mmCIF file of C-alpha atoms in Angstrom:
data_model
loop_
_atom_site.group_PDB
_atom_site.id
_atom_site.type_symbol
_atom_site.label_atom_id
_atom_site.label_comp_id
_atom_site.label_asym_id
_atom_site.label_seq_id
_atom_site.Cartn_x
_atom_site.Cartn_y
_atom_site.Cartn_z
ATOM 1 C CA MET A 510 18.044 -23.795 -27.027
ATOM 2 C CA THR A 511 20.972 -21.835 -28.383
ATOM 3 C CA ARG A 512 20.704 -18.121 -29.059
ATOM 4 C CA ARG A 513 22.829 -15.254 -30.293
ATOM 5 C CA GLU A 514 22.435 -11.647 -31.274
ATOM 6 C CA THR A 515 22.283 -11.070 -35.007
ATOM 7 C CA GLY A 516 23.668 -7.549 -34.823
ATOM 8 C CA GLN A 517 20.407 -5.994 -35.976
ATOM 9 C CA ARG A 518 19.045 -3.215 -33.773
ATOM 10 C CA ARG A 519 15.999 -1.002 -33.631
ATOM 11 C CA SER A 520 14.472 1.376 -31.104
ATOM 12 C CA GLU A 521 11.068 2.278 -29.725
ATOM 13 C CA ASP A 522 10.093 5.597 -28.221
ATOM 14 C CA HIS A 523 9.107 5.635 -24.555
ATOM 15 C CA PRO A 524 7.242 8.637 -23.074
ATOM 16 C CA LEU A 525 9.622 8.898 -20.108
ATOM 17 C CA PHE A 526 12.882 7.232 -21.120
ATOM 18 C CA GLY A 527 13.016 8.265 -24.777
ATOM 19 C CA ASP A 528 14.373 5.924 -27.494
ATOM 20 C CA LEU A 529 14.937 2.462 -26.042
ATOM 21 C CA PRO A 530 17.033 -0.011 -28.047
ATOM 22 C CA PHE A 531 16.035 -3.543 -28.977
ATOM 23 C CA VAL A 532 18.372 -6.232 -30.306
ATOM 24 C CA GLU A 533 17.465 -9.051 -32.687
ATOM 25 C CA VAL A 534 18.203 -12.516 -31.360
ATOM 26 C CA SER A 535 18.304 -15.738 -33.364
ATOM 27 C CA TYR A 536 17.631 -19.069 -31.702
ATOM 28 C CA ALA A 537 17.884 -22.751 -32.596
ATOM 29 C CA LEU A 538 16.055 -25.622 -30.918
ATOM 30 C CA PRO A 539 17.504 -29.147 -30.563
ATOM 31 C CA ASP A 540 15.085 -30.438 -33.215
ATOM 32 C CA GLY A 541 16.497 -28.017 -35.756
ATOM 33 C CA ARG A 542 13.746 -25.455 -35.677
ATOM 34 C CA GLY A 543 14.644 -21.849 -35.063
ATOM 35 C CA GLY A 544 13.856 -18.250 -35.767
ATOM 36 C CA THR A 545 14.447 -14.707 -34.588
ATOM 37 C CA PHE A 546 12.832 -12.332 -32.123
ATOM 38 C CA TRP A 547 13.405 -8.884 -30.678
ATOM 39 C CA GLU A 548 14.228 -8.228 -27.039
ATOM 40 C CA ARG A 549 15.197 -5.204 -24.995
ATOM 41 C CA ASP A 550 18.852 -4.331 -24.650
ATOM 42 C CA LEU A 551 19.084 -4.683 -20.886
ATOM 43 C CA GLU A 552 22.628 -3.309 -20.908
ATOM 44 C CA TYR A 553 21.349 0.062 -22.033
ATOM 45 C CA ARG A 554 21.207 2.891 -19.512
ATOM 46 C CA PRO A 555 19.697 6.242 -20.503
ATOM 47 C CA PRO A 556 21.004 9.458 -18.953
ATOM 48 C CA VAL A 557 19.312 10.312 -15.652
ATOM 49 C CA PRO A 558 17.756 13.798 -15.493
ATOM 50 C CA PRO A 559 18.902 15.990 -12.570
ATOM 51 C CA GLU A 560 15.439 15.988 -10.961
ATOM 52 C CA ALA A 561 15.037 12.181 -11.170
ATOM 53 C CA VAL A 562 15.873 9.421 -8.682
ATOM 54 C CA PRO A 563 18.077 6.701 -10.265
ATOM 55 C CA GLY A 564 16.642 3.200 -10.375
ATOM 56 C CA ASP A 565 18.505 -0.002 -9.514
ATOM 57 C CA ILE A 566 17.515 -2.512 -12.197
ATOM 58 C CA GLU A 567 19.055 -5.413 -10.278
ATOM 59 C CA LYS A 568 16.493 -4.902 -7.498
ATOM 60 C CA GLN A 569 13.469 -4.758 -9.795
ATOM 61 C CA GLU A 570 11.272 -7.699 -10.747
ATOM 62 C CA PHE A 571 9.719 -7.241 -14.169
ATOM 63 C CA CYS A 572 9.001 -8.913 -17.494
ATOM 64 C CA SER A 573 11.257 -7.317 -20.104
ATOM 65 C CA TRP A 574 8.816 -8.435 -22.807
ATOM 66 C CA CYS A 575 6.054 -6.320 -21.241
ATOM 67 C CA HIS A 576 7.795 -3.110 -20.249
ATOM 68 C CA PRO A 577 11.230 -1.605 -19.685
ATOM 69 C CA PRO A 578 12.883 -1.434 -16.284
ATOM 70 C CA HIS A 579 12.598 1.689 -14.176
ATOM 71 C CA TYR A 580 15.847 3.352 -15.217
ATOM 72 C CA TYR A 581 14.874 6.283 -13.034
ATOM 73 C CA TYR A 582 11.850 7.699 -11.258
ATOM 74 C CA VAL A 583 10.217 11.125 -11.388
ATOM 75 C CA ASP A 584 7.390 12.599 -9.329
ATOM 76 C CA GLU A 585 3.995 11.763 -10.827
ATOM 77 C CA PRO A 586 0.911 13.954 -10.206
ATOM 78 C CA LYS A 587 -2.214 11.926 -9.383
ATOM 79 C CA TRP A 588 -5.820 12.391 -8.301
ATOM 80 C CA CYS A 589 -6.937 10.531 -5.165
ATOM 81 C CA VAL A 590 -9.911 8.232 -5.835
ATOM 82 C CA GLU A 591 -11.159 8.762 -2.263
ATOM 83 C CA CYS A 592 -10.903 12.458 -1.432
ATOM 84 C CA ARG A 593 -10.523 13.631 -5.065
ATOM 85 C CA LYS A 594 -7.577 15.814 -4.106
ATOM 86 C CA ARG A 595 -4.400 16.241 -6.115
ATOM 87 C CA PHE A 596 -1.312 14.488 -4.727
ATOM 88 C CA VAL A 597 2.177 13.517 -5.842
ATOM 89 C CA PHE A 598 3.313 9.903 -6.189
ATOM 90 C CA SER A 599 6.896 10.753 -5.346
ATOM 91 C CA ALA A 600 9.954 9.328 -7.074
ATOM 92 C CA GLU A 601 11.298 8.126 -3.713
ATOM 93 C CA GLU A 602 8.087 6.246 -2.937
ATOM 94 C CA GLN A 603 8.035 4.647 -6.391
ATOM 95 C CA LYS A 604 11.592 3.423 -5.877
ATOM 96 C CA PHE A 605 10.585 1.933 -2.527
ATOM 97 C CA TRP A 606 7.552 0.211 -4.053
ATOM 98 C CA PHE A 607 9.354 -1.390 -6.972
ATOM 99 C CA GLU A 608 12.780 -2.118 -5.498
ATOM 100 C CA GLU A 609 12.203 -2.816 -1.805
ATOM 101 C CA LEU A 610 8.625 -4.103 -1.748
ATOM 102 C CA LYS A 611 8.988 -5.708 -5.214
ATOM 103 C CA PHE A 612 5.569 -4.504 -6.346
ATOM 104 C CA ASN A 613 4.340 -5.413 -9.803
ATOM 105 C CA PHE A 614 5.179 -2.726 -12.354
ATOM 106 C CA HIS A 615 1.473 -2.235 -13.047
ATOM 107 C CA SER A 616 0.979 -1.004 -9.464
ATOM 108 C CA ILE A 617 0.225 2.694 -9.133
ATOM 109 C CA ALA A 618 -0.829 4.916 -6.257
ATOM 110 C CA ILE A 619 -4.531 5.727 -6.528
ATOM 111 C CA ARG A 620 -4.945 7.199 -3.035
ATOM 112 C CA CYS A 621 -3.109 10.035 -1.350
ATOM 113 C CA GLN A 622 -0.987 9.205 1.688
ATOM 114 C CA GLU A 623 -3.623 10.471 4.109
ATOM 115 C CA CYS A 624 -6.319 8.255 2.570
ATOM 116 C CA ARG A 625 -3.932 5.293 2.462
ATOM 117 C CA ARG A 626 -3.186 5.742 6.163
ATOM 118 C CA SER A 627 -6.905 5.896 6.853
ATOM 119 C CA GLN A 628 -7.450 2.719 4.830
ATOM 120 C CA ARG A 629 -4.702 0.917 6.776
ATOM 121 C CA ARG A 630 -6.199 2.089 10.075
ATOM 122 C CA GLY A 631 -9.580 0.805 8.954
ATOM 123 C CA LYS A 632 -8.168 -2.627 8.128
ATOM 124 C CA ALA A 633 -6.310 -2.752 11.448
ATOM 125 C CA THR A 634 -9.490 -1.774 13.307
ATOM 126 C CA LYS A 635 -11.457 -4.594 11.667
ATOM 127 C CA ILE A 636 -8.743 -7.128 12.477
ATOM 128 C CA GLN A 637 -8.624 -5.869 16.071
ATOM 129 C CA LEU A 638 -12.374 -6.390 16.465
ATOM 130 C CA GLN A 639 -12.302 -9.847 14.876
ATOM 131 C CA GLU A 640 -9.477 -10.962 17.157
ATOM 132 C CA ALA A 641 -11.089 -9.487 20.282
ATOM 133 C CA SER A 642 -14.377 -11.207 19.434
ATOM 134 C CA ARG A 643 -12.607 -14.533 18.948
ATOM 135 C CA VAL A 644 -10.821 -14.277 22.302
ATOM 136 C CA VAL A 645 -14.041 -13.410 24.160
ATOM 137 C CA GLU A 646 -15.796 -16.402 22.607
ATOM 138 C CA GLU A 647 -13.003 -18.640 23.873
ATOM 139 C CA HIS A 648 -12.707 -16.940 27.287
ATOM 140 C CA PRO A 649 -16.109 -15.386 28.115
ATOM 141 C CA ASP A 650 -15.230 -14.839 31.787
ATOM 142 C CA ASP A 651 -11.863 -13.163 31.262
ATOM 143 C CA ALA A 652 -12.325 -9.548 32.362
ATOM 144 C CA SER A 653 -9.319 -8.176 30.483
ATOM 145 C CA SER A 654 -10.519 -9.779 27.245
ATOM 146 C CA LEU A 655 -13.958 -8.249 27.749
ATOM 147 C CA VAL A 656 -12.412 -4.790 28.169
ATOM 148 C CA THR A 657 -10.373 -5.283 25.002
ATOM 149 C CA TYR A 658 -13.558 -6.320 23.194
ATOM 150 C CA ALA A 659 -15.429 -3.230 24.404
ATOM 151 C CA GLU A 660 -12.556 -1.003 23.282
ATOM 152 C CA ALA A 661 -12.446 -2.732 19.873
ATOM 153 C CA ILE A 662 -16.184 -2.172 19.366
ATOM 154 C CA HIS A 663 -15.698 1.491 20.258
ATOM 155 C CA ALA A 664 -12.820 1.849 17.772
ATOM 156 C CA HIS A 665 -14.765 0.092 15.005
ATOM 157 C CA TYR A 666 -17.854 2.240 15.504
ATOM 158 C CA SER A 667 -15.763 5.411 15.655
ATOM 159 C CA GLU A 668 -14.115 4.506 12.344
ATOM 160 C CA PHE A 669 -17.074 3.127 10.377
ATOM 161 C CA ARG A 670 -20.157 4.327 12.273
ATOM 162 C CA GLU A 671 -21.438 0.786 12.467
ATOM 163 C CA GLY A 672 -21.329 -1.926 15.087
ATOM 164 C CA LYS A 673 -23.125 -3.286 18.145
ATOM 165 C CA LEU A 674 -22.623 -0.637 20.813
ATOM 166 C CA ASP A 675 -24.875 -2.433 23.304
ATOM 167 C CA THR A 676 -22.717 -5.542 22.942
ATOM 168 C CA GLY A 677 -19.701 -3.433 23.864
ATOM 169 C CA LEU A 678 -21.563 -1.971 26.839
ATOM 170 C CA ALA A 679 -22.503 -5.451 28.013
ATOM 171 C CA ALA A 680 -18.867 -6.538 27.729
ATOM 172 C CA ALA A 681 -17.649 -3.539 29.756
ATOM 173 C CA ARG A 682 -20.251 -4.119 32.481
ATOM 174 C CA ARG A 683 -19.508 -7.841 32.595
ATOM 175 C CA ALA A 684 -15.816 -7.013 33.052
ATOM 176 C CA LEU A 685 -16.673 -4.727 35.996
ATOM 177 C CA THR A 686 -18.760 -7.488 37.565
ATOM 178 C CA LEU A 687 -15.883 -9.955 37.242
ATOM 179 C CA ALA A 688 -13.139 -7.495 38.232
ATOM 180 C CA PRO A 689 -14.373 -4.251 39.870
ATOM 181 C CA GLU A 690 -10.786 -3.027 40.119
ATOM 182 C CA LEU A 691 -10.484 -3.015 36.316
ATOM 183 C CA HIS A 692 -11.358 0.669 36.005
ATOM 184 C CA GLU A 693 -10.688 0.823 32.259
ATOM 185 C CA ALA A 694 -13.985 -1.006 31.792
ATOM 186 C CA ARG A 695 -15.827 1.958 33.319
ATOM 187 C CA PHE A 696 -14.140 4.333 30.877
ATOM 188 C CA TRP A 697 -15.201 2.266 27.864
ATOM 189 C CA GLU A 698 -18.714 2.012 29.255
ATOM 190 C CA ALA A 699 -18.797 5.818 29.297
ATOM 191 C CA ALA A 700 -17.273 6.156 25.828
ATOM 192 C CA LEU A 701 -19.761 3.674 24.360
ATOM 193 C CA GLN A 702 -22.687 5.464 26.002
ATOM 194 C CA GLU A 703 -21.448 8.655 24.382
ATOM 195 C CA LEU A 704 -21.331 7.036 20.929
ATOM 196 C CA ALA A 705 -24.833 5.684 21.534
ATOM 197 C CA GLY A 706 -26.128 9.238 22.004
ATOM 198 C CA ARG A 707 -26.756 8.991 25.754
ATOM 199 C CA PRO A 708 -24.856 11.997 27.135
ATOM 200 C CA ALA A 709 -26.293 11.838 30.660
ATOM 201 C CA LYS A 710 -25.335 8.178 31.104
ATOM 202 C CA ALA A 711 -21.948 8.850 29.522
ATOM 203 C CA ARG A 712 -21.258 11.711 31.929
ATOM 204 C CA GLN A 713 -22.288 9.611 34.911
ATOM 205 C CA ALA A 714 -19.953 6.795 33.850
ATOM 206 C CA TYR A 715 -17.058 9.200 33.190
ATOM 207 C CA GLU A 716 -17.508 10.692 36.659
ATOM 208 C CA LEU A 717 -17.561 7.231 38.243
ATOM 209 C CA PHE A 718 -14.396 6.328 36.345
ATOM 210 C CA LEU A 719 -12.634 9.442 37.630
ATOM 211 C CA GLN A 720 -13.813 8.767 41.183
ATOM 212 C CA GLU A 721 -12.765 5.121 41.179
ATOM 213 C CA SER A 722 -9.486 5.240 39.239
ATOM 214 C CA GLU A 723 -6.062 6.661 40.013
ATOM 215 C CA PRO A 724 -3.753 8.520 37.587
ATOM 216 C CA VAL A 725 -1.358 5.615 37.076
ATOM 217 C CA GLY A 726 -0.568 3.414 34.091
ATOM 218 C CA ARG A 727 -3.026 3.578 31.241
ATOM 219 C CA CYS A 728 -5.652 5.079 33.509
ATOM 220 C CA ARG A 729 -3.621 8.285 33.532
ATOM 221 C CA THR A 730 -4.243 8.756 29.795
ATOM 222 C CA LEU A 731 -7.867 7.641 30.033
ATOM 223 C CA ARG A 732 -8.465 10.087 32.893
ATOM 224 C CA GLU A 733 -7.188 12.915 30.703
ATOM 225 C CA GLN A 734 -9.596 11.845 27.968
ATOM 226 C CA ALA A 735 -12.475 11.628 30.440
ATOM 227 C CA LEU A 736 -11.725 15.110 31.770
ATOM 228 C CA GLY A 737 -11.610 16.334 28.195
ATOM 229 C CA GLN A 738 -15.103 14.969 27.628
ATOM 230 C CA LEU A 739 -16.448 16.414 30.873
ATOM 231 C CA GLY A 740 -14.604 19.702 30.631
ATOM 232 C CA HIS A 741 -11.244 20.292 32.281
ATOM 233 C CA ASP A 742 -12.902 22.413 34.952
ATOM 234 C CA ALA A 743 -14.716 19.349 36.279
ATOM 235 C CA VAL A 744 -13.815 18.613 39.878
ATOM 236 C CA VAL A 745 -13.770 14.902 40.625
ATOM 237 C CA GLU A 746 -11.817 13.432 43.500
ATOM 238 C CA PRO A 747 -9.836 10.268 42.637
ATOM 239 C CA ALA A 748 -10.003 7.226 44.851
ATOM 240 C CA SER A 749 -7.873 7.521 47.954
#
């Protein structure tokens, strides 16, 4: 197909970019058929307002028949569909979406950043539980995998308020049977008892964890959490 501009021009008003020019193009097919059509003048660049972030058209993926390129970006006020709070879809974030991530131009932010972070955490938590469950099925007598599974059940229940807490407890106890020195299992037993609404059993398990473990490695952080649950004035002697 051969094509050329006819020299005819027209413009269409855009709510953000103003008058955008179109050029008329004539074309001819090898069989002799032909015609004309209008297309955007992709050489055109409107002036960029001082408060806007310039766009890089070469980095954008879009259909020029459907919409113009992002010549520049401005902050857009939105309402979050989750928390119903007002937020700003910033010009910088839009530029990142459409030029670095190559998102479709129809993509818009419908959640505030806090709700998006929460959504990502939720997805990661579900993946963590699925993977931990798979590993335990393949290696049912691996103590470390059982502890990871118990922790994943705790995280999932904490995030979504659903899950099999007793399955997590069984995994933690099985890990202690297989490897009594794996003190993290005792911590997750306590944490799961707490989620299950059994404060006395949770306290007993936290105290055992503090008695049996030493403040080294990850146990240092878990001990701080256990003391926080018991009250920092709790006096529990670590293992000697």
